[in-house]
Amino acid sequence: MTSPTPDALLGPAEIRELAGALGVRPTKQRGQNFVIDANTVRRIVRTADVRPDDVVVEVGPGLGSLTLALLEVAERVIAVEIDDVLAGALPSTIATRMPTRAERFALVHSDAMHVQELPGPPPTALVANLPYNVAVPVLLHMLDTFPTIERTLVMVQAEVADRLAAAPGSKVYGVPSVKANWYAEVKRAGAIGRNVFWPAPNVDSGLVSLVRRTEPIKTTATKREVFAVVDAAFAQRRKTLRAALAGWAGSAAAAEAALVAAGVSPQARGESLTVEEFARIAENRVVENVENVENKESGQP
């Protein structure tokens, strides 16, 4: 296998030249900030533990900075890009700068939130510089849609990174923390300075590592049922779970019954619960609803 040339990656001058030729200006609407530092993208690939046999999916490749660094190592890279101009230019950039690896690259021109399948072998890793405004929904959608993704490393706004990696009891622990933990073991994996981007964002960025659970959460509840409890608990996060889950359960009393049955204090708040505890609450609401239906059918109060 021929090694890529040392200068194959994009630096600040190449990024600006490429953007100028395409008439591209990064837009806030799509949360675009292009990485202009080759050392940073190589660091991301190392931190992501990308291996020679990996099939990597990248969301939002932009001008191709990270894509090229991934192609240096991975067996195959599939890039998902929504922007018409960027999607049109990327294959040419890959062919020009890394011709020996061009056949290992595939482009999906689509909104990542609508992607249900990818060309070629199933992905084993997800590595991406995610647009700040859609980072969490895109991440959760990809983890849910592609269960073969074992390892994920995403670069997101530092505040979002903190939320994703937060543990129960933390002030920033919330819906993203619990839902990400449904799929994976999540941890902070580093910080990224503002000066490696063009344009430089006015917020710091962070790396988040997600390693897929080898065994799914043990529960009889569905993911949808568990996530419904999570959403309800954090919609009114200052309230006790007895109050916050009243709408979800049908009444405060029904919520209390489900909580007690799940071994969770009705006076607790959502920020103190693990994903497993949310799953137990979901299970007990299902049981209670079944009992209510049976009681009504048999004429019992």
mmCIF file of C-alpha atoms in Angstrom:
data_model
loop_
_atom_site.group_PDB
_atom_site.id
_atom_site.type_symbol
_atom_site.label_atom_id
_atom_site.label_comp_id
_atom_site.label_asym_id
_atom_site.label_seq_id
_atom_site.Cartn_x
_atom_site.Cartn_y
_atom_site.Cartn_z
ATOM 1 C CA MET A 1 0.000 0.000 0.000
ATOM 2 C CA THR A 2 1.402 3.385 -0.988
ATOM 3 C CA SER A 3 1.687 5.849 1.887
ATOM 4 C CA PRO A 4 0.014 9.232 1.477
ATOM 5 C CA THR A 5 2.358 12.116 0.793
ATOM 6 C CA PRO A 6 3.328 14.139 3.896
ATOM 7 C CA ASP A 7 1.772 17.320 2.472
ATOM 8 C CA ALA A 8 -1.557 15.698 1.585
ATOM 9 C CA LEU A 9 -3.377 17.336 4.492
ATOM 10 C CA LEU A 10 -4.877 20.793 4.290
ATOM 11 C CA GLY A 11 -3.284 23.756 6.062
ATOM 12 C CA PRO A 12 -4.557 27.331 6.512
ATOM 13 C CA ALA A 13 -3.405 28.492 3.065
ATOM 14 C CA GLU A 14 -4.886 25.478 1.269
ATOM 15 C CA ILE A 15 -8.192 25.802 3.136
ATOM 16 C CA ARG A 16 -8.569 29.475 2.219
ATOM 17 C CA GLU A 17 -7.489 28.847 -1.370
ATOM 18 C CA LEU A 18 -9.969 25.999 -1.735
ATOM 19 C CA ALA A 19 -12.766 27.996 -0.125
ATOM 20 C CA GLY A 20 -12.002 30.961 -2.372
ATOM 21 C CA ALA A 21 -12.056 28.827 -5.510
ATOM 22 C CA LEU A 22 -15.445 27.418 -4.496
ATOM 23 C CA GLY A 23 -16.830 30.766 -3.383
ATOM 24 C CA VAL A 24 -17.433 29.264 0.054
ATOM 25 C CA ARG A 25 -17.857 31.328 3.190
ATOM 26 C CA PRO A 26 -18.493 29.363 6.386
ATOM 27 C CA THR A 27 -22.089 29.975 7.531
ATOM 28 C CA LYS A 28 -23.379 30.319 11.080
ATOM 29 C CA GLN A 29 -26.662 28.782 9.947
ATOM 30 C CA ARG A 30 -24.941 25.428 9.472
ATOM 31 C CA GLY A 31 -22.484 25.958 12.309
ATOM 32 C CA GLN A 32 -19.526 25.694 9.958
ATOM 33 C CA ASN A 33 -16.019 26.210 11.306
ATOM 34 C CA PHE A 34 -13.324 24.574 9.208
ATOM 35 C CA VAL A 35 -10.283 23.013 10.893
ATOM 36 C CA ILE A 36 -7.124 24.515 9.379
ATOM 37 C CA ASP A 37 -4.467 22.705 11.415
ATOM 38 C CA ALA A 38 -3.061 19.373 10.193
ATOM 39 C CA ASN A 39 -1.690 18.478 13.633
ATOM 40 C CA THR A 40 -5.167 18.849 15.139
ATOM 41 C CA VAL A 41 -6.864 16.495 12.667
ATOM 42 C CA ARG A 42 -4.118 13.904 13.118
ATOM 43 C CA ARG A 43 -4.555 14.216 16.883
ATOM 44 C CA ILE A 44 -8.298 13.624 16.472
ATOM 45 C CA VAL A 45 -7.637 10.478 14.429
ATOM 46 C CA ARG A 46 -5.197 9.183 17.088
ATOM 47 C CA THR A 47 -7.577 9.977 19.942
ATOM 48 C CA ALA A 48 -10.382 8.237 18.050
ATOM 49 C CA ASP A 49 -8.210 5.096 17.914
ATOM 50 C CA VAL A 50 -8.868 4.745 14.189
ATOM 51 C CA ARG A 51 -7.455 1.442 12.954
ATOM 52 C CA PRO A 52 -6.363 0.180 9.519
ATOM 53 C CA ASP A 53 -9.427 -2.059 9.228
ATOM 54 C CA ASP A 54 -11.955 0.593 10.282
ATOM 55 C CA VAL A 55 -14.831 1.800 8.154
ATOM 56 C CA VAL A 56 -15.252 5.355 9.389
ATOM 57 C CA VAL A 57 -18.299 7.535 8.856
ATOM 58 C CA GLU A 58 -17.693 11.281 9.068
ATOM 59 C CA VAL A 59 -20.519 13.805 9.363
ATOM 60 C CA GLY A 60 -19.967 17.322 8.046
ATOM 61 C CA PRO A 61 -16.571 16.892 6.329
ATOM 62 C CA GLY A 62 -16.597 20.445 5.002
ATOM 63 C CA LEU A 63 -13.537 21.044 2.814
ATOM 64 C CA GLY A 64 -11.986 17.704 3.802
ATOM 65 C CA SER A 65 -9.399 18.464 6.516
ATOM 66 C CA LEU A 66 -10.375 15.592 8.794
ATOM 67 C CA THR A 67 -11.419 13.368 5.874
ATOM 68 C CA LEU A 68 -7.873 13.303 4.519
ATOM 69 C CA ALA A 69 -6.415 12.521 7.950
ATOM 70 C CA LEU A 70 -8.897 9.649 8.354
ATOM 71 C CA LEU A 71 -8.006 8.277 4.918
ATOM 72 C CA GLU A 72 -4.330 8.135 5.958
ATOM 73 C CA VAL A 73 -5.258 5.409 8.455
ATOM 74 C CA ALA A 74 -8.691 3.850 7.870
ATOM 75 C CA GLU A 75 -9.696 1.128 5.442
ATOM 76 C CA ARG A 76 -12.592 3.236 4.188
ATOM 77 C CA VAL A 77 -14.178 6.638 4.888
ATOM 78 C CA ILE A 78 -17.781 7.574 4.174
ATOM 79 C CA ALA A 79 -18.475 11.297 4.436
ATOM 80 C CA VAL A 80 -22.004 12.669 4.902
ATOM 81 C CA GLU A 81 -22.313 16.272 3.710
ATOM 82 C CA ILE A 82 -25.483 18.370 3.380
ATOM 83 C CA ASP A 83 -23.949 21.404 1.649
ATOM 84 C CA ASP A 84 -24.290 21.232 -2.158
ATOM 85 C CA VAL A 85 -21.046 23.062 -2.974
ATOM 86 C CA LEU A 86 -18.932 21.241 -0.380
ATOM 87 C CA ALA A 87 -20.370 17.847 -1.353
ATOM 88 C CA GLY A 88 -19.632 18.563 -5.000
ATOM 89 C CA ALA A 89 -16.010 19.520 -4.348
ATOM 90 C CA LEU A 90 -14.912 16.902 -1.817
ATOM 91 C CA PRO A 91 -14.335 13.898 -4.156
ATOM 92 C CA SER A 92 -12.103 16.067 -6.338
ATOM 93 C CA THR A 93 -10.103 17.253 -3.301
ATOM 94 C CA ILE A 94 -9.565 13.643 -2.202
ATOM 95 C CA ALA A 95 -8.553 12.523 -5.699
ATOM 96 C CA THR A 96 -6.106 15.411 -6.064
ATOM 97 C CA ARG A 97 -4.460 15.305 -2.649
ATOM 98 C CA MET A 98 -4.577 11.573 -1.889
ATOM 99 C CA PRO A 99 -5.004 9.706 -5.198
ATOM 100 C CA THR A 100 -3.773 6.380 -3.811
ATOM 101 C CA ARG A 101 -6.661 6.324 -1.328
ATOM 102 C CA ALA A 102 -9.418 7.859 -3.455
ATOM 103 C CA GLU A 103 -11.094 4.504 -4.082
ATOM 104 C CA ARG A 104 -11.459 4.088 -0.312
ATOM 105 C CA PHE A 105 -13.644 7.190 -0.084
ATOM 106 C CA ALA A 106 -17.411 7.492 -0.545
ATOM 107 C CA LEU A 107 -19.649 10.536 -0.320
ATOM 108 C CA VAL A 108 -23.266 10.658 0.826
ATOM 109 C CA HIS A 109 -24.815 13.995 -0.137
ATOM 110 C CA SER A 110 -27.550 14.269 2.482
ATOM 111 C CA ASP A 111 -28.714 15.684 5.768
ATOM 112 C CA ALA A 112 -27.210 13.313 8.357
ATOM 113 C CA MET A 113 -30.523 13.299 10.245
ATOM 114 C CA HIS A 114 -32.148 11.632 7.223
ATOM 115 C CA VAL A 115 -29.451 9.029 6.553
ATOM 116 C CA GLN A 116 -30.737 5.482 7.101
ATOM 117 C CA GLU A 117 -28.095 3.518 5.175
ATOM 118 C CA LEU A 118 -24.541 3.947 3.948
ATOM 119 C CA PRO A 119 -22.761 2.499 0.895
ATOM 120 C CA GLY A 120 -20.366 -0.406 1.329
ATOM 121 C CA PRO A 121 -19.477 -2.305 4.500
ATOM 122 C CA PRO A 122 -21.166 -1.185 7.735
ATOM 123 C CA PRO A 123 -19.328 1.537 9.681
ATOM 124 C CA THR A 124 -17.248 0.585 12.706
ATOM 125 C CA ALA A 125 -16.382 4.118 13.831
ATOM 126 C CA LEU A 126 -17.832 7.624 13.745
ATOM 127 C CA VAL A 127 -15.408 10.552 13.773
ATOM 128 C CA ALA A 128 -16.671 14.063 13.164
ATOM 129 C CA ASN A 129 -16.358 17.765 13.782
ATOM 130 C CA LEU A 130 -20.080 18.223 14.389
ATOM 131 C CA PRO A 131 -21.819 21.519 13.668
ATOM 132 C CA TYR A 132 -22.598 23.047 17.045
ATOM 133 C CA ASN A 133 -26.299 23.626 16.410
ATOM 134 C CA VAL A 134 -27.176 19.992 15.591
ATOM 135 C CA ALA A 135 -24.447 18.048 17.397
ATOM 136 C CA VAL A 136 -26.549 16.084 19.900
ATOM 137 C CA PRO A 137 -29.432 15.023 17.615
ATOM 138 C CA VAL A 138 -27.014 14.012 14.850
ATOM 139 C CA LEU A 139 -24.855 12.003 17.263
ATOM 140 C CA LEU A 140 -27.842 10.164 18.761
ATOM 141 C CA HIS A 141 -29.342 9.497 15.319
ATOM 142 C CA MET A 142 -26.115 7.968 14.018
ATOM 143 C CA LEU A 143 -25.615 5.776 17.100
ATOM 144 C CA ASP A 144 -29.205 4.589 16.870
ATOM 145 C CA THR A 145 -29.241 3.989 13.106
ATOM 146 C CA PHE A 146 -25.866 2.246 12.859
ATOM 147 C CA PRO A 147 -25.400 -0.219 15.744
ATOM 148 C CA THR A 148 -22.148 -1.472 14.160
ATOM 149 C CA ILE A 149 -20.438 1.798 15.187
ATOM 150 C CA GLU A 150 -18.245 0.639 18.074
ATOM 151 C CA ARG A 151 -16.173 3.766 18.689
ATOM 152 C CA THR A 152 -17.101 7.413 18.289
ATOM 153 C CA LEU A 153 -15.099 10.582 18.699
ATOM 154 C CA VAL A 154 -16.828 13.881 18.090
ATOM 155 C CA MET A 155 -15.606 17.438 18.351
ATOM 156 C CA VAL A 156 -18.350 19.670 19.712
ATOM 157 C CA GLN A 157 -18.770 22.923 21.613
ATOM 158 C CA ALA A 158 -17.088 22.561 25.029
ATOM 159 C CA GLU A 159 -20.391 23.100 26.831
ATOM 160 C CA VAL A 160 -22.014 20.306 24.803
ATOM 161 C CA ALA A 161 -19.015 18.055 25.462
ATOM 162 C CA ASP A 162 -19.447 18.636 29.200
ATOM 163 C CA ARG A 163 -23.145 17.772 29.016
ATOM 164 C CA LEU A 164 -22.618 14.610 27.015
ATOM 165 C CA ALA A 165 -19.928 13.320 29.380
ATOM 166 C CA ALA A 166 -21.582 14.458 32.643
ATOM 167 C CA ALA A 167 -22.261 11.937 35.397
ATOM 168 C CA PRO A 168 -25.412 11.791 37.568
ATOM 169 C CA GLY A 169 -25.345 14.530 40.190
ATOM 170 C CA SER A 170 -23.557 17.035 37.976
ATOM 171 C CA LYS A 171 -25.231 20.394 37.354
ATOM 172 C CA VAL A 172 -24.907 19.891 33.587
ATOM 173 C CA TYR A 173 -26.175 16.288 33.629
ATOM 174 C CA GLY A 174 -29.302 16.143 31.527
ATOM 175 C CA VAL A 175 -31.087 14.655 28.512
ATOM 176 C CA PRO A 176 -27.961 14.421 26.264
ATOM 177 C CA SER A 177 -25.979 12.752 29.086
ATOM 178 C CA VAL A 178 -28.579 10.051 29.718
ATOM 179 C CA LYS A 179 -29.413 9.345 26.077
ATOM 180 C CA ALA A 180 -25.762 9.095 25.042
ATOM 181 C CA ASN A 181 -25.181 6.734 27.967
ATOM 182 C CA TRP A 182 -27.994 4.509 26.716
ATOM 183 C CA TYR A 183 -25.732 3.604 23.799
ATOM 184 C CA ALA A 184 -22.205 4.012 25.086
ATOM 185 C CA GLU A 185 -19.674 4.696 27.790
ATOM 186 C CA VAL A 186 -19.046 8.408 27.415
ATOM 187 C CA LYS A 187 -16.056 10.493 28.499
ATOM 188 C CA ARG A 188 -14.319 13.777 27.753
ATOM 189 C CA ALA A 189 -11.284 13.135 25.554
ATOM 190 C CA GLY A 190 -9.580 16.514 25.346
ATOM 191 C CA ALA A 191 -9.965 20.198 24.505
ATOM 192 C CA ILE A 192 -9.482 21.986 21.188
ATOM 193 C CA GLY A 193 -8.355 25.620 20.969
ATOM 194 C CA ARG A 194 -10.180 28.229 18.923
ATOM 195 C CA ASN A 195 -7.187 29.117 16.753
ATOM 196 C CA VAL A 196 -7.287 25.836 14.780
ATOM 197 C CA PHE A 197 -10.553 26.871 13.120
ATOM 198 C CA TRP A 198 -11.471 29.228 10.323
ATOM 199 C CA PRO A 199 -13.310 31.308 11.186
ATOM 200 C CA ALA A 200 -12.284 31.113 14.852
ATOM 201 C CA PRO A 201 -15.439 30.402 16.889
ATOM 202 C CA ASN A 202 -16.242 32.465 19.969
ATOM 203 C CA VAL A 203 -16.560 29.298 22.049
ATOM 204 C CA ASP A 204 -14.132 26.559 23.020
ATOM 205 C CA SER A 205 -14.441 23.045 21.639
ATOM 206 C CA GLY A 206 -14.053 19.641 23.245
ATOM 207 C CA LEU A 207 -13.590 16.033 22.198
ATOM 208 C CA VAL A 208 -16.017 13.394 23.426
ATOM 209 C CA SER A 209 -15.308 9.663 23.226
ATOM 210 C CA LEU A 210 -18.184 7.180 23.113
ATOM 211 C CA VAL A 211 -17.486 3.450 23.240
ATOM 212 C CA ARG A 212 -20.524 1.330 22.408
ATOM 213 C CA ARG A 213 -21.823 -0.790 25.278
ATOM 214 C CA THR A 214 -20.925 -4.425 24.700
ATOM 215 C CA GLU A 215 -24.205 -5.358 26.406
ATOM 216 C CA PRO A 216 -27.301 -3.182 25.963
ATOM 217 C CA ILE A 217 -29.042 -1.794 29.056
ATOM 218 C CA LYS A 218 -30.965 -4.693 30.581
ATOM 219 C CA THR A 219 -34.617 -3.643 30.501
ATOM 220 C CA THR A 220 -37.987 -4.810 29.266
ATOM 221 C CA ALA A 221 -38.832 -1.220 28.307
ATOM 222 C CA THR A 222 -38.161 0.034 24.799
ATOM 223 C CA LYS A 223 -35.726 2.839 24.052
ATOM 224 C CA ARG A 224 -38.691 5.064 23.176
ATOM 225 C CA GLU A 225 -40.337 4.375 26.546
ATOM 226 C CA VAL A 226 -37.127 5.078 28.464
ATOM 227 C CA PHE A 227 -36.426 8.279 26.529
ATOM 228 C CA ALA A 228 -39.978 9.471 27.239
ATOM 229 C CA VAL A 229 -39.247 9.276 30.976
ATOM 230 C CA VAL A 230 -35.944 11.101 30.496
ATOM 231 C CA ASP A 231 -37.588 13.892 28.513
ATOM 232 C CA ALA A 232 -40.343 14.295 31.115
ATOM 233 C CA ALA A 233 -37.920 14.287 34.056
ATOM 234 C CA PHE A 234 -35.745 17.044 32.635
ATOM 235 C CA ALA A 235 -38.533 19.170 31.140
ATOM 236 C CA GLN A 236 -39.086 20.405 34.700
ATOM 237 C CA ARG A 237 -35.735 19.575 36.234
ATOM 238 C CA ARG A 238 -36.236 21.681 39.372
ATOM 239 C CA LYS A 239 -39.282 19.654 40.363
ATOM 240 C CA THR A 240 -39.193 16.350 42.202
ATOM 241 C CA LEU A 241 -39.716 13.329 40.006
ATOM 242 C CA ARG A 242 -43.160 12.783 41.560
ATOM 243 C CA ALA A 243 -44.235 16.146 40.158
ATOM 244 C CA ALA A 244 -42.155 16.136 36.973
ATOM 245 C CA LEU A 245 -43.433 12.714 35.881
ATOM 246 C CA ALA A 246 -47.100 13.364 36.717
ATOM 247 C CA GLY A 247 -47.986 14.145 33.105
ATOM 248 C CA TRP A 248 -46.051 11.157 31.815
ATOM 249 C CA ALA A 249 -47.653 8.743 34.299
ATOM 250 C CA GLY A 250 -51.162 10.223 34.233
ATOM 251 C CA SER A 251 -51.066 11.638 37.747
ATOM 252 C CA ALA A 252 -48.638 12.440 40.555
ATOM 253 C CA ALA A 253 -49.879 9.388 42.441
ATOM 254 C CA ALA A 254 -49.256 7.130 39.439
ATOM 255 C CA ALA A 255 -45.796 8.653 39.048
ATOM 256 C CA GLU A 256 -45.050 7.971 42.710
ATOM 257 C CA ALA A 257 -46.195 4.361 42.352
ATOM 258 C CA ALA A 258 -43.908 3.827 39.351
ATOM 259 C CA LEU A 259 -40.979 5.458 41.165
ATOM 260 C CA VAL A 260 -41.436 3.419 44.348
ATOM 261 C CA ALA A 261 -41.753 0.219 42.324
ATOM 262 C CA ALA A 262 -38.528 1.139 40.540
ATOM 263 C CA GLY A 263 -36.725 1.739 43.823
ATOM 264 C CA VAL A 264 -36.371 5.477 43.205
ATOM 265 C CA SER A 265 -37.333 8.136 45.739
ATOM 266 C CA PRO A 266 -40.320 10.212 44.558
ATOM 267 C CA GLN A 267 -38.509 13.231 46.029
ATOM 268 C CA ALA A 268 -35.415 12.689 43.862
ATOM 269 C CA ARG A 269 -34.712 14.803 40.793
ATOM 270 C CA GLY A 270 -33.815 13.643 37.307
ATOM 271 C CA GLU A 271 -30.243 14.866 37.545
ATOM 272 C CA SER A 272 -29.463 12.241 40.193
ATOM 273 C CA LEU A 273 -30.600 9.184 38.207
ATOM 274 C CA THR A 274 -28.612 6.766 36.063
ATOM 275 C CA VAL A 275 -29.899 5.543 32.706
ATOM 276 C CA GLU A 276 -30.615 2.168 34.346
ATOM 277 C CA GLU A 277 -32.890 3.852 36.906
ATOM 278 C CA PHE A 278 -34.774 5.678 34.163
ATOM 279 C CA ALA A 279 -35.240 2.305 32.466
ATOM 280 C CA ARG A 280 -36.686 0.791 35.662
ATOM 281 C CA ILE A 281 -39.169 3.660 35.970
ATOM 282 C CA ALA A 282 -40.235 3.108 32.346
ATOM 283 C CA GLU A 283 -40.749 -0.595 33.022
ATOM 284 C CA ASN A 284 -43.024 0.097 35.970
ATOM 285 C CA ARG A 285 -45.216 2.533 34.135
ATOM 286 C CA VAL A 286 -45.809 -0.123 31.485
ATOM 287 C CA VAL A 287 -46.785 -2.648 34.158
ATOM 288 C CA GLU A 288 -49.142 -0.189 35.828
ATOM 289 C CA ASN A 289 -50.902 0.695 32.589
ATOM 290 C CA VAL A 290 -51.458 -2.983 31.832
ATOM 291 C CA GLU A 291 -52.944 -3.495 35.304
ATOM 292 C CA ASN A 292 -55.261 -0.521 34.875
ATOM 293 C CA VAL A 293 -56.533 -1.846 31.554
ATOM 294 C CA GLU A 294 -57.108 -5.321 33.036
ATOM 295 C CA ASN A 295 -58.919 -3.860 36.043
ATOM 296 C CA LYS A 296 -61.214 -1.809 33.833
ATOM 297 C CA GLU A 297 -61.976 -4.792 31.625
ATOM 298 C CA SER A 298 -62.816 -6.964 34.626
ATOM 299 C CA GLY A 299 -64.951 -4.244 36.240
ATOM 300 C CA GLN A 300 -62.606 -3.776 39.183
ATOM 301 C CA PRO A 301 -61.990 -0.254 40.538
#
